[in-house]
């Protein structure tokens, strides 16, 4: 599934690399551009896979349509279809847990606690909430794993609910279609079925295979780790977060591996912490949520992007079809309310390409009067990811820039010259 996609996208080919730091050097050098490494200790590795272009291509749509497409698929999550096809199991080799030390799992940065799985889709099941799929960083020790579970997230909640009855079955799937990665990065309600959402995104049923040592059905990724999350804890971290800075060491749950499965010639997916792919997977699923939040206030909102320069988390650019003079300001307020981590937001007219930072700057340069078009909100709750914030009190300043053309002005003066089409 992933091999077909890799063959169809633009990529840089690298003959070989070692798994300690070397993969990071290559992924950083080509950040945002897909890299295929032919040989990492005998395994193939793909990196920087999910950028906007590749995700759109894998869904057979245009980049500008991504947000609306996700919104529609989210609304259709319940109609997503999951079917079990155990014939696919023939493609796999079953291996002992200790084989994991030979897998091409990278050590990314200097102070990292060890090799980390960063692209693993973690699947668990709960009798009330059904399947949950999400992505978490996982530290690989020689014969066990340590998983970072952010408090209050679905995995953490379901683990806590079930661990009193004993170890919790878990599968970690590495090397899957971008739709599954995107779905697993999306946080809906507890009973939102991420795998059904992936099916809705792909517009076809999602095939699953039954695990052999645990009670779970999972997408047929390149590598499948079957295991149990235990009540035992071990040190997790240091490890690099989305802003490229270190997160601290915490006690986190240990996963006991019960079996490894891999395809005969598997492709491992290395996802660079702090790289564009990490940011895209964090930010992209938020765009339809922000859009929805604004649409309630301003039905003429057109598109939303969380920009890469803003870590796909702290900065948004939003295009609107302006109908009354205050629309830009209302869009600012609605955007800040619908994504609490948002720090700076720019509102533009529909003729501005929100994916092009130069075009957005052009709008700021030619359509903004600083004394009228900028809103500053002091001491709002901000993101813990922003090192410039007041962390002691969890406060930050929020800024909104209304870079739409003033309706009091003569619109003609703002229209950019066009060239007639051939
Ligand atoms: Mn969930």
Short mmCIF file of C-alpha atoms and ligand atoms in Angstrom, two decimals:
data_model
loop_
_atom_site.label_atom_id
_atom_site.label_comp_id
_atom_site.label_asym_id
_atom_site.label_seq_id
_atom_site.Cartn_x
_atom_site.Cartn_y
_atom_site.Cartn_z
CA UNK A 1 0.00 0.00 0.00
CA UNK A 2 2.73 2.44 1.00
CA UNK A 3 5.12 1.15 -1.72
CA UNK A 4 2.73 2.11 -4.53
CA UNK A 5 2.47 5.61 -3.13
CA UNK A 6 6.24 5.99 -2.72
CA UNK A 7 6.75 5.00 -6.34
CA UNK A 8 4.35 7.71 -7.48
CA UNK A 9 5.71 10.71 -5.54
CA UNK A 10 8.72 13.01 -5.91
CA UNK A 11 11.50 11.76 -3.67
CA UNK A 12 15.21 12.01 -3.03
CA UNK A 13 16.94 8.62 -3.17
CA UNK A 14 19.80 7.88 -0.81
CA UNK A 15 21.74 4.59 -1.12
CA UNK A 16 22.39 3.90 2.56
CA UNK A 17 22.48 5.36 6.06
CA UNK A 18 23.07 4.23 9.63
CA UNK A 19 20.20 4.43 12.10
CA UNK A 20 21.99 6.52 14.73
CA UNK A 21 21.84 10.26 13.76
CA UNK A 22 22.49 9.58 10.06
CA UNK A 23 18.78 9.34 9.20
CA UNK A 24 18.18 12.61 11.08
CA UNK A 25 20.92 14.39 9.13
CA UNK A 26 19.34 13.31 5.84
CA UNK A 27 15.74 14.06 6.86
CA UNK A 28 16.75 17.49 8.18
CA UNK A 29 18.68 18.34 5.04
CA UNK A 30 15.64 17.58 2.88
CA UNK A 31 12.99 18.61 5.45
CA UNK A 32 9.60 18.81 3.73
CA UNK A 33 10.79 16.73 0.77
CA UNK A 34 10.32 12.97 0.78
CA UNK A 35 13.44 10.84 1.20
CA UNK A 36 13.79 7.16 0.36
CA UNK A 37 16.82 5.39 1.85
CA UNK A 38 17.52 2.07 0.18
CA UNK A 39 19.52 0.40 2.91
CA UNK A 40 19.52 0.95 6.66
CA UNK A 41 20.97 -2.27 8.09
CA UNK A 42 19.23 -4.26 5.37
CA UNK A 43 15.89 -2.40 5.58
CA UNK A 44 14.34 0.29 3.37
CA UNK A 45 13.37 3.55 5.08
CA UNK A 46 11.04 6.34 3.97
CA UNK A 47 11.03 9.76 5.64
CA UNK A 48 9.36 13.18 5.28
CA UNK A 49 6.45 11.31 3.71
CA UNK A 50 3.52 13.47 4.77
CA UNK A 51 3.69 16.95 3.32
CA UNK A 52 0.59 18.71 1.98
CA UNK A 53 1.34 17.68 -1.61
CA UNK A 54 1.78 13.97 -0.84
CA UNK A 55 -1.25 13.81 1.43
CA UNK A 56 -3.39 15.48 -1.24
CA UNK A 57 -1.95 13.20 -3.91
CA UNK A 58 -2.58 10.07 -1.83
CA UNK A 59 -6.24 11.16 -1.56
CA UNK A 60 -6.41 12.11 -5.23
CA UNK A 61 -7.27 15.77 -4.53
CA UNK A 62 -5.64 19.24 -4.75
CA UNK A 63 -3.83 20.87 -1.81
CA UNK A 64 -6.30 23.78 -1.74
CA UNK A 65 -9.18 21.32 -1.29
CA UNK A 66 -7.63 19.41 1.65
CA UNK A 67 -9.40 21.28 4.45
CA UNK A 68 -12.86 20.95 2.92
CA UNK A 69 -12.18 17.31 2.05
CA UNK A 70 -11.21 16.49 5.66
CA UNK A 71 -14.27 18.33 6.94
CA UNK A 72 -16.54 16.28 4.71
CA UNK A 73 -14.85 12.96 5.61
CA UNK A 74 -15.10 13.79 9.32
CA UNK A 75 -18.84 14.30 8.92
CA UNK A 76 -18.94 10.89 7.20
CA UNK A 77 -16.83 9.05 9.78
CA UNK A 78 -19.77 6.82 10.81
CA UNK A 79 -20.11 5.61 7.20
CA UNK A 80 -16.47 4.53 7.03
CA UNK A 81 -16.14 0.78 6.54
CA UNK A 82 -13.74 -1.66 8.21
CA UNK A 83 -13.45 -5.18 6.83
CA UNK A 84 -11.29 -8.03 8.10
CA UNK A 85 -9.22 -9.70 5.40
CA UNK A 86 -6.95 -12.30 6.98
CA UNK A 87 -5.63 -13.29 3.54
CA UNK A 88 -3.31 -10.31 3.89
CA UNK A 89 -1.54 -12.15 6.71
CA UNK A 90 0.28 -14.27 4.12
CA UNK A 91 2.41 -11.23 3.36
CA UNK A 92 3.91 -11.25 6.86
CA UNK A 93 6.81 -12.89 8.64
CA UNK A 94 6.27 -13.43 12.39
CA UNK A 95 9.29 -12.69 14.55
CA UNK A 96 10.42 -12.86 18.17
CA UNK A 97 10.23 -9.66 20.23
CA UNK A 98 14.01 -9.42 20.53
CA UNK A 99 14.32 -8.92 16.75
CA UNK A 100 13.31 -5.31 17.34
CA UNK A 101 16.94 -4.33 17.98
CA UNK A 102 17.66 -5.10 14.31
CA UNK A 103 14.86 -2.90 12.97
CA UNK A 104 15.95 0.43 11.43
CA UNK A 105 14.54 2.49 14.32
CA UNK A 106 16.46 5.78 14.44
CA UNK A 107 18.10 7.59 17.29
CA UNK A 108 17.33 11.14 16.18
CA UNK A 109 19.16 13.72 18.29
CA UNK A 110 22.15 13.86 20.59
CA UNK A 111 20.44 13.80 23.99
CA UNK A 112 17.61 11.40 23.04
CA UNK A 113 17.06 8.60 25.54
CA UNK A 114 17.52 6.01 22.77
CA UNK A 115 15.95 4.86 19.51
CA UNK A 116 12.38 6.08 19.08
CA UNK A 117 9.38 4.96 17.05
CA UNK A 118 7.68 8.20 15.97
CA UNK A 119 5.36 7.11 13.14
CA UNK A 120 3.64 4.22 14.96
CA UNK A 121 -0.15 4.18 14.92
CA UNK A 122 -1.08 2.93 18.38
CA UNK A 123 -4.29 0.90 18.41
CA UNK A 124 -6.27 -0.14 21.48
CA UNK A 125 -9.87 -1.14 22.12
CA UNK A 126 -12.35 -0.32 24.87
CA UNK A 127 -15.67 -2.04 25.41
CA UNK A 128 -17.54 1.26 25.67
CA UNK A 129 -15.63 3.46 23.22
CA UNK A 130 -14.49 0.92 20.62
CA UNK A 131 -11.26 1.25 18.65
CA UNK A 132 -8.86 4.11 19.30
CA UNK A 133 -5.96 4.91 16.98
CA UNK A 134 -3.42 7.62 17.78
CA UNK A 135 0.26 8.44 17.29
CA UNK A 136 2.67 8.59 20.23
CA UNK A 137 6.42 8.61 20.58
CA UNK A 138 7.74 5.27 21.80
CA UNK A 139 11.17 4.66 23.30
CA UNK A 140 12.67 1.32 22.30
CA UNK A 141 14.61 -0.55 24.99
CA UNK A 142 16.17 -3.94 24.34
CA UNK A 143 13.17 -6.05 25.22
CA UNK A 144 10.43 -3.56 26.03
CA UNK A 145 9.02 -0.18 24.97
CA UNK A 146 8.12 2.96 26.92
CA UNK A 147 5.23 4.99 25.53
CA UNK A 148 4.60 8.69 26.13
CA UNK A 149 0.92 9.13 26.93
CA UNK A 150 -0.12 12.75 27.17
CA UNK A 151 -2.56 13.18 30.07
CA UNK A 152 -6.28 13.41 29.17
CA UNK A 153 -5.76 12.17 25.62
CA UNK A 154 -7.86 9.21 24.51
CA UNK A 155 -5.09 6.59 24.85
CA UNK A 156 -4.29 7.76 28.37
CA UNK A 157 -7.96 7.79 29.33
CA UNK A 158 -8.67 4.30 27.95
CA UNK A 159 -5.47 2.88 29.45
CA UNK A 160 -6.39 4.23 32.88
CA UNK A 161 -9.93 2.90 32.57
CA UNK A 162 -8.76 -0.63 31.70
CA UNK A 163 -5.44 -1.14 33.50
CA UNK A 164 -7.12 -2.00 36.82
CA UNK A 165 -8.32 -5.22 35.16
CA UNK A 166 -4.80 -6.13 33.98
CA UNK A 167 -2.48 -5.39 31.06
CA UNK A 168 -4.05 -3.64 28.07
CA UNK A 169 -3.69 -5.14 24.56
CA UNK A 170 -1.97 -2.77 22.16
CA UNK A 171 -0.75 -2.87 18.56
CA UNK A 172 1.70 -0.43 17.00
CA UNK A 173 1.55 -0.24 13.23
CA UNK A 174 4.42 1.36 11.32
CA UNK A 175 4.38 2.17 7.60
CA UNK A 176 0.78 3.01 6.70
CA UNK A 177 -1.09 5.11 4.14
CA UNK A 178 -1.04 8.88 4.90
CA UNK A 179 -4.84 8.80 5.37
CA UNK A 180 -4.35 6.51 8.38
CA UNK A 181 -1.63 8.76 9.80
CA UNK A 182 -3.83 11.80 9.30
CA UNK A 183 -6.84 10.05 10.88
CA UNK A 184 -4.79 8.86 13.86
CA UNK A 185 -3.60 12.45 14.39
CA UNK A 186 -7.18 13.68 14.61
CA UNK A 187 -8.77 14.10 18.03
CA UNK A 188 -12.54 13.85 18.01
CA UNK A 189 -14.85 12.55 20.73
CA UNK A 190 -13.87 9.41 22.62
CA UNK A 191 -16.09 7.29 20.41
CA UNK A 192 -14.80 8.86 17.18
CA UNK A 193 -13.44 5.89 15.23
CA UNK A 194 -10.19 7.04 13.64
CA UNK A 195 -9.97 3.97 11.41
CA UNK A 196 -13.47 4.57 10.02
CA UNK A 197 -12.44 8.16 9.43
CA UNK A 198 -9.40 6.86 7.49
CA UNK A 199 -11.79 4.77 5.39
CA UNK A 200 -13.95 7.86 4.76
CA UNK A 201 -10.82 9.80 3.73
CA UNK A 202 -9.75 7.06 1.32
CA UNK A 203 -13.29 6.70 0.05
CA UNK A 204 -13.16 2.89 0.28
CA UNK A 205 -13.34 0.19 2.97
CA UNK A 206 -10.22 -0.13 5.13
CA UNK A 207 -8.94 -3.70 5.32
CA UNK A 208 -7.74 -4.99 8.68
CA UNK A 209 -5.97 -8.13 9.84
CA UNK A 210 -6.42 -9.94 13.15
CA UNK A 211 -3.46 -9.94 15.51
CA UNK A 212 -2.22 -13.35 16.73
CA UNK A 213 -1.20 -12.71 20.34
CA UNK A 214 -3.72 -10.03 21.33
CA UNK A 215 -7.39 -9.27 20.69
CA UNK A 216 -7.11 -6.48 18.08
CA UNK A 217 -7.64 -5.94 14.37
CA UNK A 218 -5.21 -3.54 12.70
CA UNK A 219 -4.43 -2.01 9.28
CA UNK A 220 -1.84 -4.01 7.34
CA UNK A 221 1.18 -1.75 7.87
CA UNK A 222 4.74 -2.63 6.97
CA UNK A 223 5.62 -3.52 10.59
CA UNK A 224 3.18 -4.55 13.34
CA UNK A 225 4.21 -4.74 16.97
CA UNK A 226 1.80 -6.70 19.18
CA UNK A 227 2.05 -6.16 22.91
CA UNK A 228 0.53 -5.29 26.25
CA UNK A 229 0.67 -1.98 28.06
CA UNK A 230 1.53 -2.77 31.67
CA UNK A 231 1.07 -0.86 34.91
CA UNK A 232 4.85 -0.66 35.26
CA UNK A 233 6.59 2.62 34.55
CA UNK A 234 10.06 3.59 33.31
CA UNK A 235 11.86 6.80 32.38
CA UNK A 236 10.75 8.26 29.03
CA UNK A 237 12.76 11.08 27.45
CA UNK A 238 14.50 13.36 26.91
CA UNK A 239 12.99 13.68 23.46
CA UNK A 240 12.48 16.49 20.95
CA UNK A 241 9.08 18.12 20.55
CA UNK A 242 7.44 19.98 17.64
CA UNK A 243 9.39 23.23 18.18
CA UNK A 244 12.69 21.34 17.95
CA UNK A 245 13.49 21.78 21.64
CA UNK A 246 13.75 19.05 24.33
CA UNK A 247 10.86 17.73 26.38
CA UNK A 248 11.70 16.52 29.89
CA UNK A 249 12.03 13.00 31.35
CA UNK A 250 8.88 11.46 32.86
CA UNK A 251 7.81 8.07 34.25
CA UNK A 252 5.65 6.48 31.54
CA UNK A 253 4.03 3.05 30.98
CA UNK A 254 6.06 0.06 29.79
CA UNK A 255 4.83 -2.02 26.84
CA UNK A 256 5.74 -5.71 26.85
CA UNK A 257 6.14 -6.96 23.26
CA UNK A 258 4.33 -10.25 22.57
CA UNK A 259 5.15 -10.60 18.87
CA UNK A 260 6.59 -8.74 15.89
CA UNK A 261 5.24 -9.01 12.37
CA UNK A 262 6.75 -7.50 9.28
CA UNK A 263 6.24 -7.72 5.56
CA UNK A 264 8.83 -9.70 3.61
CA UNK A 265 10.46 -6.51 2.26
CA UNK A 266 9.11 -3.90 4.63
CA UNK A 267 9.60 -0.13 4.41
CA UNK A 268 10.14 1.56 7.76
CA UNK A 269 8.74 5.06 8.18
CA UNK A 270 11.07 7.46 10.02
CA UNK A 271 9.23 10.59 11.15
CA UNK A 272 11.59 13.40 12.10
CA UNK A 273 10.69 15.05 15.44
CA UNK A 274 10.34 18.80 14.90
CA UNK A 275 10.38 18.32 11.12
CA UNK A 276 7.75 19.47 8.64
CA UNK A 277 6.06 16.05 8.65
CA UNK A 278 5.62 16.16 12.43
CA UNK A 279 4.15 19.68 12.18
CA UNK A 280 1.84 18.80 9.30
CA UNK A 281 0.40 15.81 11.15
CA UNK A 282 -0.15 17.92 14.27
CA UNK A 283 -1.64 20.88 12.45
CA UNK A 284 -3.59 19.59 9.48
CA UNK A 285 -6.33 17.87 11.54
CA UNK A 286 -6.92 21.14 13.41
CA UNK A 287 -7.73 23.10 10.25
CA UNK A 288 -11.27 21.72 9.74
CA UNK A 289 -11.97 22.26 13.45
CA UNK A 290 -10.90 25.89 13.24
CA UNK A 291 -12.91 26.31 10.03
CA UNK A 292 -16.00 24.91 11.74
CA UNK A 293 -15.52 27.24 14.71
CA UNK A 294 -15.27 30.30 12.46
CA UNK A 295 -18.13 29.22 10.19
CA UNK A 296 -20.56 29.46 13.13
CA UNK A 297 -19.73 33.17 13.40
CA UNK A 298 -18.84 33.96 9.82
CA UNK A 299 -20.47 31.73 7.17
CA UNK A 300 -18.37 33.35 4.42
CA UNK A 301 -15.09 31.85 5.73
CA UNK A 302 -13.31 30.10 2.83
CA UNK A 303 -10.14 28.32 3.90
CA UNK A 304 -7.79 27.83 6.86
CA UNK A 305 -4.10 26.98 7.08
CA UNK A 306 -1.83 26.49 10.09
CA UNK A 307 1.47 27.57 8.56
CA UNK A 308 4.73 25.63 8.73
CA UNK A 309 6.64 28.72 9.90
CA UNK A 310 4.30 28.80 12.91
CA UNK A 311 5.01 25.10 13.62
CA UNK A 312 1.58 24.27 12.13
CA UNK A 313 0.23 25.10 15.56
CA UNK A 314 0.75 28.72 16.62
CA UNK A 315 0.01 30.67 13.41
CA UNK A 316 -3.05 30.57 11.17
CA UNK A 317 -3.93 32.28 7.92
CA UNK A 318 -7.62 32.40 7.10
CA UNK A 319 -9.29 33.52 3.91
CA UNK A 320 -12.79 34.97 3.92
CA UNK A 321 -15.22 36.45 1.46
CA UNK A 322 -15.65 39.81 3.14
CA UNK A 323 -19.24 41.05 3.20
CA UNK A 324 -19.20 43.74 5.86
CA UNK A 325 -16.40 45.87 7.25
CA UNK A 326 -16.17 44.02 10.61
CA UNK A 327 -15.91 40.51 9.13
CA UNK A 328 -12.11 40.42 9.41
CA UNK A 329 -12.19 41.25 13.13
CA UNK A 330 -14.93 38.73 13.84
CA UNK A 331 -12.91 36.07 12.01
CA UNK A 332 -9.92 36.89 14.26
CA UNK A 333 -11.98 36.44 17.41
CA UNK A 334 -13.60 33.21 16.21
CA UNK A 335 -10.25 31.72 15.11
CA UNK A 336 -8.58 32.46 18.45
CA UNK A 337 -11.53 30.89 20.26
CA UNK A 338 -11.61 27.72 18.17
CA UNK A 339 -7.92 26.76 18.55
CA UNK A 340 -6.75 27.73 22.04
CA UNK A 341 -3.06 27.31 21.15
CA UNK A 342 -3.32 29.84 18.34
CA UNK A 343 -1.13 32.87 18.97
CA UNK A 344 -1.07 34.96 15.78
CA UNK A 345 -3.72 34.94 13.10
CA UNK A 346 -3.90 36.75 9.75
CA UNK A 347 -7.19 37.20 7.90
CA UNK A 348 -6.98 37.67 4.12
CA UNK A 349 -9.29 38.05 1.13
CA UNK A 350 -9.97 35.17 -1.21
CA UNK A 351 -7.49 36.38 -3.87
CA UNK A 352 -4.56 35.72 -1.51
CA UNK A 353 -2.89 32.29 -1.67
CA UNK A 354 -2.88 31.27 2.00
CA UNK A 355 -0.25 28.55 1.32
CA UNK A 356 2.26 31.13 0.05
CA UNK A 357 3.93 33.14 2.86
CA UNK A 358 5.00 35.81 0.35
CA UNK A 359 1.44 36.34 -0.78
CA UNK A 360 0.28 36.62 2.84
CA UNK A 361 3.03 39.18 3.52
CA UNK A 362 1.89 41.05 0.40
CA UNK A 363 -1.59 41.32 1.93
CA UNK A 364 -0.10 42.61 5.19
CA UNK A 365 2.05 45.09 3.26
CA UNK A 366 -0.69 46.53 1.06
CA UNK A 367 -3.92 46.11 3.03
CA UNK A 368 -3.06 46.72 6.70
CA UNK A 369 -3.03 49.95 8.70
CA UNK A 370 -1.40 49.02 12.01
CA UNK A 371 -3.48 51.41 14.12
CA UNK A 372 -6.80 50.03 12.84
CA UNK A 373 -6.29 46.47 11.71
CA UNK A 374 -4.36 44.82 14.53
CA UNK A 375 -5.95 43.42 17.67
CA UNK A 376 -3.82 42.50 20.71
CA UNK A 377 -5.28 40.47 23.54
CA UNK A 378 -3.17 40.44 26.69
CA UNK A 379 -2.82 37.56 29.16
CA UNK A 380 -4.85 34.87 27.42
CA UNK A 381 -4.22 31.18 27.98
CA UNK A 382 -1.51 30.06 25.58
CA UNK A 383 0.35 27.01 24.32
CA UNK A 384 2.94 25.28 26.49
CA UNK A 385 4.95 24.82 23.26
CA UNK A 386 5.74 28.53 22.95
CA UNK A 387 8.96 29.26 24.85
CA UNK A 388 8.26 33.01 24.91
CA UNK A 389 5.04 32.66 26.90
CA UNK A 390 4.59 33.28 30.63
CA UNK A 391 4.72 29.60 31.63
CA UNK A 392 4.36 30.22 35.33
CA UNK A 393 0.87 31.59 34.80
CA UNK A 394 0.25 29.83 31.46
CA UNK A 395 -0.36 33.19 29.78
CA UNK A 396 0.39 34.60 26.37
CA UNK A 397 -0.50 37.61 24.23
CA UNK A 398 -2.61 36.93 21.13
CA UNK A 399 -2.42 39.01 17.99
CA UNK A 400 -4.88 39.19 15.12
CA UNK A 401 -4.14 40.99 11.86
CA UNK A 402 -7.02 41.91 9.59
CA UNK A 403 -5.29 42.03 6.18
CA UNK A 404 -8.50 42.21 4.18
CA UNK A 405 -9.24 45.15 1.87
CA UNK A 406 -11.20 47.83 3.68
CA UNK A 407 -14.70 48.17 2.23
CA UNK A 408 -14.39 51.93 2.79
CA UNK A 409 -11.66 52.01 0.13
CA UNK A 410 -12.00 51.90 -3.62
CA UNK A 411 -11.58 48.18 -4.31
CA UNK A 412 -10.30 48.84 -7.84
CA UNK A 413 -7.05 50.17 -6.39
CA UNK A 414 -6.30 46.79 -4.78
CA UNK A 415 -6.96 44.48 -7.69
CA UNK A 416 -3.75 42.95 -9.01
CA UNK A 417 -3.17 43.08 -12.74
CA UNK A 418 -3.93 39.84 -14.53
CA UNK A 419 -2.74 38.42 -17.84
CA UNK A 420 -5.46 37.21 -20.23
CA UNK A 421 -5.53 33.43 -20.59
CA UNK A 422 -4.44 31.97 -23.91
MN1 LIG B 1 -9.70 8.79 19.74
#
